[in-house]
C-alpha positions as CSV (number, residue, x, y, z in Angstrom):
1,M,36.2,-68.2,1.6
2,S,39.3,-68.5,3.8
3,S,42.6,-69.1,2.2
4,P,44.5,-72.3,3.0
5,S,46.8,-72.3,5.9
6,P,50.6,-72.2,5.4
7,A,50.9,-75.8,6.6
8,S,48.2,-77.0,4.2
9,A,49.8,-75.2,1.3
10,S,53.2,-76.7,2.2
11,A,51.8,-80.2,2.3
12,S,50.1,-79.7,-1.0
13,A,53.3,-78.5,-2.6
14,R,55.2,-81.4,-1.1
15,R,52.6,-83.9,-2.5
16,T,52.8,-82.3,-6.0
17,E,56.6,-82.6,-5.9
18,L,56.5,-86.2,-4.9
19,L,54.0,-87.0,-7.7
20,A,56.2,-85.3,-10.2
21,A,59.2,-87.2,-9.0
22,A,57.3,-90.5,-9.2
23,A,56.2,-89.6,-12.8
24,A,59.8,-88.8,-13.7
25,T,60.9,-92.2,-12.3
26,V,58.4,-94.0,-14.4
27,T,59.7,-92.2,-17.4
28,V,63.4,-92.9,-17.0
29,V,62.7,-96.6,-16.2
30,L,60.6,-97.1,-19.3
31,W,63.0,-95.1,-21.5
32,A,65.9,-97.3,-20.2
33,S,63.9,-100.4,-21.1
34,A,63.5,-99.0,-24.6
35,F,67.2,-99.6,-25.4
36,V,66.8,-103.3,-24.6
37,S,63.7,-103.6,-26.9
38,I,65.3,-101.6,-29.7
39,R,68.1,-104.2,-30.0
40,S,65.5,-106.8,-30.9
41,A,63.2,-104.7,-33.1
42,G,66.1,-102.8,-34.8
43,A,67.5,-105.9,-36.2
44,A,64.4,-106.5,-38.3
45,Y,63.1,-103.0,-39.0
46,A,64.8,-100.1,-40.8
47,P,65.2,-96.9,-38.7
48,G,62.3,-95.0,-40.3
49,A,60.0,-98.0,-40.3
50,L,60.8,-98.7,-36.6
51,A,60.1,-95.1,-35.7
52,L,56.8,-95.0,-37.6
53,G,55.6,-98.3,-36.2
54,R,56.4,-97.2,-32.7
55,L,54.6,-93.9,-33.1
56,L,51.5,-95.5,-34.7
57,A,51.2,-97.9,-31.7
58,G,51.7,-95.1,-29.3
59,A,49.2,-92.8,-31.0
60,L,46.6,-95.5,-31.0
61,A,47.0,-96.2,-27.3
62,L,46.9,-92.4,-26.5
63,A,43.9,-91.9,-28.7
64,V,41.9,-94.6,-26.8
65,L,43.0,-93.0,-23.5
66,C,41.8,-89.6,-24.7
67,L,38.4,-90.9,-25.7
68,V,38.0,-92.6,-22.3
69,R,39.0,-89.4,-20.5
70,R,37.0,-87.2,-23.0
71,E,40.0,-85.0,-23.7
72,G,39.2,-82.5,-26.4
73,L,41.5,-80.6,-28.7
74,P,44.3,-78.6,-27.1
75,P,43.8,-74.8,-27.0
76,R,45.1,-72.9,-30.0
77,P,48.0,-71.2,-28.1
78,A,49.4,-74.7,-27.3
79,W,49.6,-75.9,-30.9
80,R,52.9,-74.3,-31.8
81,G,54.8,-76.0,-29.0
82,I,53.0,-79.3,-29.7
83,A,53.8,-79.2,-33.4
84,I,57.5,-78.3,-32.9
85,S,58.0,-81.1,-30.3
86,G,56.0,-83.5,-32.4
87,V,58.2,-83.0,-35.5
88,L,61.5,-82.7,-33.7
89,W,61.3,-85.0,-30.7
90,F,58.7,-87.6,-31.7
91,G,59.6,-87.7,-35.4
92,F,63.1,-86.6,-36.3
93,Y,64.8,-87.7,-33.0
94,M,63.5,-91.2,-33.2
95,V,64.6,-91.7,-36.8
96,A,68.0,-90.1,-36.4
97,L,68.7,-92.0,-33.2
98,N,67.7,-95.4,-34.8
99,W,69.8,-94.6,-37.8
100,G,72.8,-93.3,-35.8
101,E,72.9,-96.4,-33.6
102,Q,73.3,-98.5,-36.7
103,Q,76.4,-96.5,-37.7
104,V,78.2,-96.2,-34.3
105,D,78.7,-98.5,-31.4
106,A,76.5,-98.2,-28.4
107,G,79.1,-96.4,-26.3
108,T,79.6,-93.6,-28.8
109,A,75.9,-93.2,-29.2
110,A,75.4,-93.0,-25.4
111,L,78.2,-90.4,-25.2
112,V,76.9,-88.2,-28.0
113,V,73.2,-88.3,-27.1
114,N,73.9,-87.5,-23.5
115,I,74.8,-84.0,-24.4
116,G,71.0,-83.5,-24.8
117,P,70.4,-82.6,-21.1
118,I,73.2,-80.0,-21.3
119,L,71.6,-78.5,-24.4
120,I,68.2,-78.5,-22.6
121,A,69.7,-76.6,-19.7
122,L,71.3,-74.0,-22.0
123,L,68.2,-73.5,-24.1
124,G,66.0,-73.5,-21.0
125,S,68.0,-70.8,-19.4
126,R,68.1,-68.7,-22.6
127,L,64.5,-69.2,-23.9
128,L,62.5,-70.1,-20.8
129,G,64.4,-68.2,-18.1
130,D,65.1,-71.4,-16.2
131,A,67.4,-70.9,-13.2
132,M,70.8,-72.5,-13.2
133,P,71.6,-73.2,-9.5
134,P,75.0,-74.5,-8.6
135,R,73.5,-77.9,-7.5
136,L,72.0,-78.4,-10.9
137,L,75.2,-77.6,-12.7
138,A,77.3,-79.8,-10.3
139,G,74.9,-82.7,-10.7
140,M,74.9,-82.5,-14.5
141,G,78.7,-82.4,-14.5
142,V,78.9,-85.5,-12.3
143,S,76.2,-87.4,-14.4
144,F,77.9,-86.5,-17.6
145,A,81.2,-87.8,-16.3
146,G,79.3,-91.0,-15.4
147,A,77.9,-91.2,-19.0
148,V,81.4,-90.8,-20.4
149,A,82.6,-93.7,-18.2
150,V,79.7,-95.9,-19.3
151,G,80.2,-95.0,-23.0
152,L,84.0,-95.7,-22.8
153,S,83.3,-99.1,-21.2
154,M,80.9,-100.0,-24.0
155,S,83.0,-98.8,-26.9
156,G,85.5,-101.6,-27.1
157,G,84.0,-103.9,-29.7
158,G,82.2,-101.4,-32.0
159,G,83.1,-98.9,-34.6
160,S,82.1,-95.4,-35.4
161,S,81.5,-93.3,-38.5
162,V,81.3,-89.6,-39.1
163,L,77.7,-90.0,-40.3
164,G,76.7,-91.9,-37.2
165,V,78.2,-89.3,-34.9
166,V,76.5,-86.5,-36.8
167,L,73.2,-88.3,-36.6
168,C,73.5,-88.8,-32.9
169,L,74.4,-85.1,-32.5
170,L,71.3,-84.1,-34.5
171,A,69.2,-86.5,-32.4
172,A,70.5,-84.8,-29.2
173,A,69.8,-81.3,-30.6
174,A,66.3,-82.3,-31.7
175,Y,65.6,-83.8,-28.3
176,A,66.6,-80.7,-26.5
177,A,64.7,-78.4,-28.8
178,G,61.6,-80.5,-28.5
179,V,61.6,-80.5,-24.7
180,V,62.1,-76.7,-24.6
181,A,59.3,-76.2,-27.1
182,Q,57.0,-78.6,-25.2
183,K,57.4,-76.7,-21.9
184,P,55.2,-73.6,-22.7
185,A,52.6,-75.8,-24.3
186,L,52.1,-77.6,-21.0
187,G,51.0,-74.3,-19.5
188,R,48.0,-74.2,-21.8
189,A,47.1,-77.9,-22.4
190,T,47.0,-81.1,-20.3
191,P,50.0,-83.5,-20.4
192,L,47.8,-86.1,-22.1
193,Q,46.8,-83.6,-24.9
194,V,50.4,-82.5,-25.5
195,T,51.7,-86.1,-25.7
196,T,48.8,-87.4,-27.8
197,F,48.9,-84.8,-30.5
198,G,52.7,-84.6,-30.4
199,C,52.8,-88.3,-31.1
200,L,50.3,-88.0,-33.9
201,I,52.3,-85.2,-35.5
202,G,55.4,-87.3,-35.2
203,A,53.7,-90.2,-36.9
204,L,52.5,-87.9,-39.7
205,A,56.1,-86.7,-40.2
206,C,57.2,-90.3,-40.5
207,L,54.6,-91.4,-43.1
208,P,57.1,-91.5,-45.9
209,F,58.5,-94.6,-44.3
210,A,55.1,-96.4,-44.5
211,G,56.1,-98.6,-47.4
212,Q,59.3,-99.7,-45.6
213,L,57.2,-100.5,-42.5
214,V,54.9,-102.8,-44.5
215,H,57.8,-104.5,-46.2
216,D,59.7,-105.0,-42.9
217,A,56.6,-106.2,-41.0
218,A,56.0,-108.9,-43.5
219,A,59.4,-110.4,-43.0
220,A,60.1,-109.6,-39.3
221,P,59.9,-112.2,-36.6
222,V,57.0,-112.0,-34.1
223,R,59.4,-111.1,-31.3
224,A,60.7,-108.0,-33.1
225,T,57.2,-106.8,-33.9
226,L,56.1,-107.3,-30.3
227,N,59.0,-105.3,-29.2
228,M,58.1,-102.5,-31.6
229,V,54.5,-102.5,-30.2
230,Y,56.0,-102.4,-26.6
231,L,58.1,-99.4,-27.6
232,G,54.9,-97.6,-28.8
233,I,52.7,-98.4,-25.8
234,F,55.1,-98.1,-22.8
235,P,58.3,-96.0,-23.6
236,T,56.3,-93.8,-25.9
237,A,52.6,-93.5,-24.9
238,L,53.0,-94.0,-21.1
239,A,56.5,-92.6,-20.6
240,F,56.1,-89.5,-22.6
241,T,52.8,-88.7,-20.8
242,T,54.5,-89.1,-17.3
243,W,57.3,-87.0,-18.7
244,A,54.9,-84.2,-19.7
245,Y,53.2,-84.4,-16.3
246,A,56.5,-84.0,-14.4
247,L,57.8,-81.3,-16.9
248,A,54.7,-79.2,-16.2
249,R,55.6,-79.1,-12.5
250,T,59.3,-78.4,-12.7
251,T,61.9,-76.8,-15.0
252,A,63.1,-78.2,-18.3
253,S,66.7,-78.1,-17.0
254,R,65.9,-80.3,-13.9
255,M,63.9,-82.8,-16.0
256,G,66.8,-83.0,-18.5
257,A,69.2,-83.7,-15.7
258,T,66.9,-86.5,-14.5
259,T,67.4,-88.5,-17.7
260,Y,71.0,-89.1,-16.8
261,A,69.6,-92.0,-14.7
262,V,68.9,-93.8,-18.0
263,P,72.4,-95.0,-18.7
264,A,72.7,-96.5,-15.2
265,L,69.4,-98.3,-15.6
266,V,70.3,-99.5,-19.1
267,V,73.4,-101.1,-17.6
268,L,71.3,-102.8,-14.9
269,M,68.6,-104.0,-17.3
270,S,71.2,-105.4,-19.8
271,W,72.7,-107.3,-16.9
272,L,69.4,-108.8,-15.8
273,A,67.7,-109.3,-19.2
274,L,70.6,-109.9,-21.6
275,D,73.1,-111.4,-19.2
276,E,75.6,-108.7,-20.1
277,V,77.8,-108.5,-17.0
278,P,79.1,-104.9,-16.6
279,G,82.7,-104.2,-15.8
280,P,84.1,-102.1,-13.0
281,L,84.2,-99.0,-15.2
282,T,80.6,-99.4,-16.3
283,L,79.4,-99.9,-12.7
284,A,81.4,-96.8,-11.6
285,G,79.9,-94.8,-14.4
286,G,76.4,-95.9,-13.6
287,A,76.9,-95.0,-10.0
288,L,78.1,-91.5,-11.0
289,C,75.1,-91.0,-13.2
290,L,72.7,-91.7,-10.3
291,A,74.7,-89.6,-7.9
292,G,74.6,-86.7,-10.3
293,V,70.8,-87.0,-10.7
294,A,70.5,-87.0,-6.9
295,V,72.6,-83.9,-6.6
296,S,70.8,-82.0,-9.4
297,R,67.3,-82.7,-8.0
298,S,68.3,-81.9,-4.3
299,R,67.4,-78.6,-2.7
300,P,69.5,-76.6,-0.3
301,R,68.5,-76.9,3.3
302,A,66.2,-74.1,4.5
303,R,68.0,-71.6,6.7
304,S,67.2,-71.5,10.4
305,A,64.7,-69.0,11.5
306,A,66.0,-65.5,12.1
307,A,66.8,-64.6,15.7
308,P,64.1,-62.6,17.4
309,A,64.5,-58.9,17.8
310,P,65.9,-57.8,21.2
311,V,63.3,-57.0,23.7
312,A,63.5,-53.6,25.5
313,G,64.7,-53.9,29.1
314,P,62.7,-52.9,32.1
315,A,61.9,-49.2,32.5
316,R,64.1,-47.3,34.9
317,V,63.2,-44.0,36.6
318,T,65.7,-41.3,37.1
319,G,65.6,-38.7,39.8
320,S,62.8,-40.1,42.0
321,A,61.6,-43.1,43.8
322,P,60.3,-46.0,41.7
323,V,56.8,-45.7,40.4
324,T,54.4,-48.4,41.7
325,G,51.1,-49.5,40.4
326,P,49.3,-47.9,37.4
327,T,50.2,-44.4,38.6
328,V,51.9,-42.3,35.9
329,A,54.8,-40.2,37.0
330,T,54.2,-36.5,36.4
331,G,57.4,-34.8,37.8
332,P,60.6,-36.6,36.9
333,T,61.1,-37.9,33.4
334,V,60.6,-41.6,32.9
335,A,63.3,-43.0,30.6
336,T,63.2,-46.4,28.9
337,E,65.9,-48.3,27.1
338,P,66.1,-47.2,23.4
339,R,64.4,-49.7,21.1
340,P,66.3,-50.8,18.0
341,E,65.3,-48.9,14.9
342,A,63.4,-50.9,12.2
343,G,66.2,-50.5,9.8
344,H,68.7,-52.2,12.2
345,E,66.7,-55.4,12.8
346,R,68.3,-58.6,11.5
347,A,66.3,-60.5,9.1
């Protein structure tokens, strides 16, 4: 069987890259929408109850999808990464973030949690061998500056507590560790398998909040409960699956940097859905976040093709008349221009 041509392989790689970028876009849009929904559901549900309800709704949707697609159990080597990401990212992260956002204002929470992509880059470089190209580092720096601007613009009317800051720090650390643990598992199992069983493990870890969930659901308004279900189906089941699909096709560091688009999208969605008009500093911060993501995901331009090696000049004959036709000179020596040695050719 003949191997694919270079043009065909390049087109296939480009198509894969575009699909991964589209999946990452779906993820960040849905994760941004989660912040708007959490404002409604979080007013009626305690942090642990909200996390458990969200994970149960997501696990149910993912289980149905697995049955339809006839996905089996993940291979044994993938379970370690799935279990770690399930406990840390799906379970602990959601509880800590919900609790932390009740203790600090939204701006402080955004500032602290956005150290997560930086931690992902550091852990990915240390544990996964991810490259740290200058464009990635520069883009993350620009995006983090934008996140700082957004956070400062949102911090005017709220308050902060040491407990809230610590909870947000723990949430960021759990998020980073969960992503780095998930990456190797995606080399052995499908994105749907990794997401489904990670969500199930996260739900099991949150079962101690089952009593609180039942209590809160009995008193919560329908709008809050619907927002909790929305959080489970879309920002959890769908967005975590598209995240896993994209993560399987790029590095953890680049995917972490992509999430810096979330603060900018939250600003836009709050403007449209909640009529919260952003100020100049907020808009500038959101623009910086998006610009940093663009820089971090860009690739350097390919260098121009190398110049061809010099061609030897026409043969010249010394000491006799020129040789014509195919006749080979037998008397005088025929000298040609010296050809460049292989070691001196320019790449």
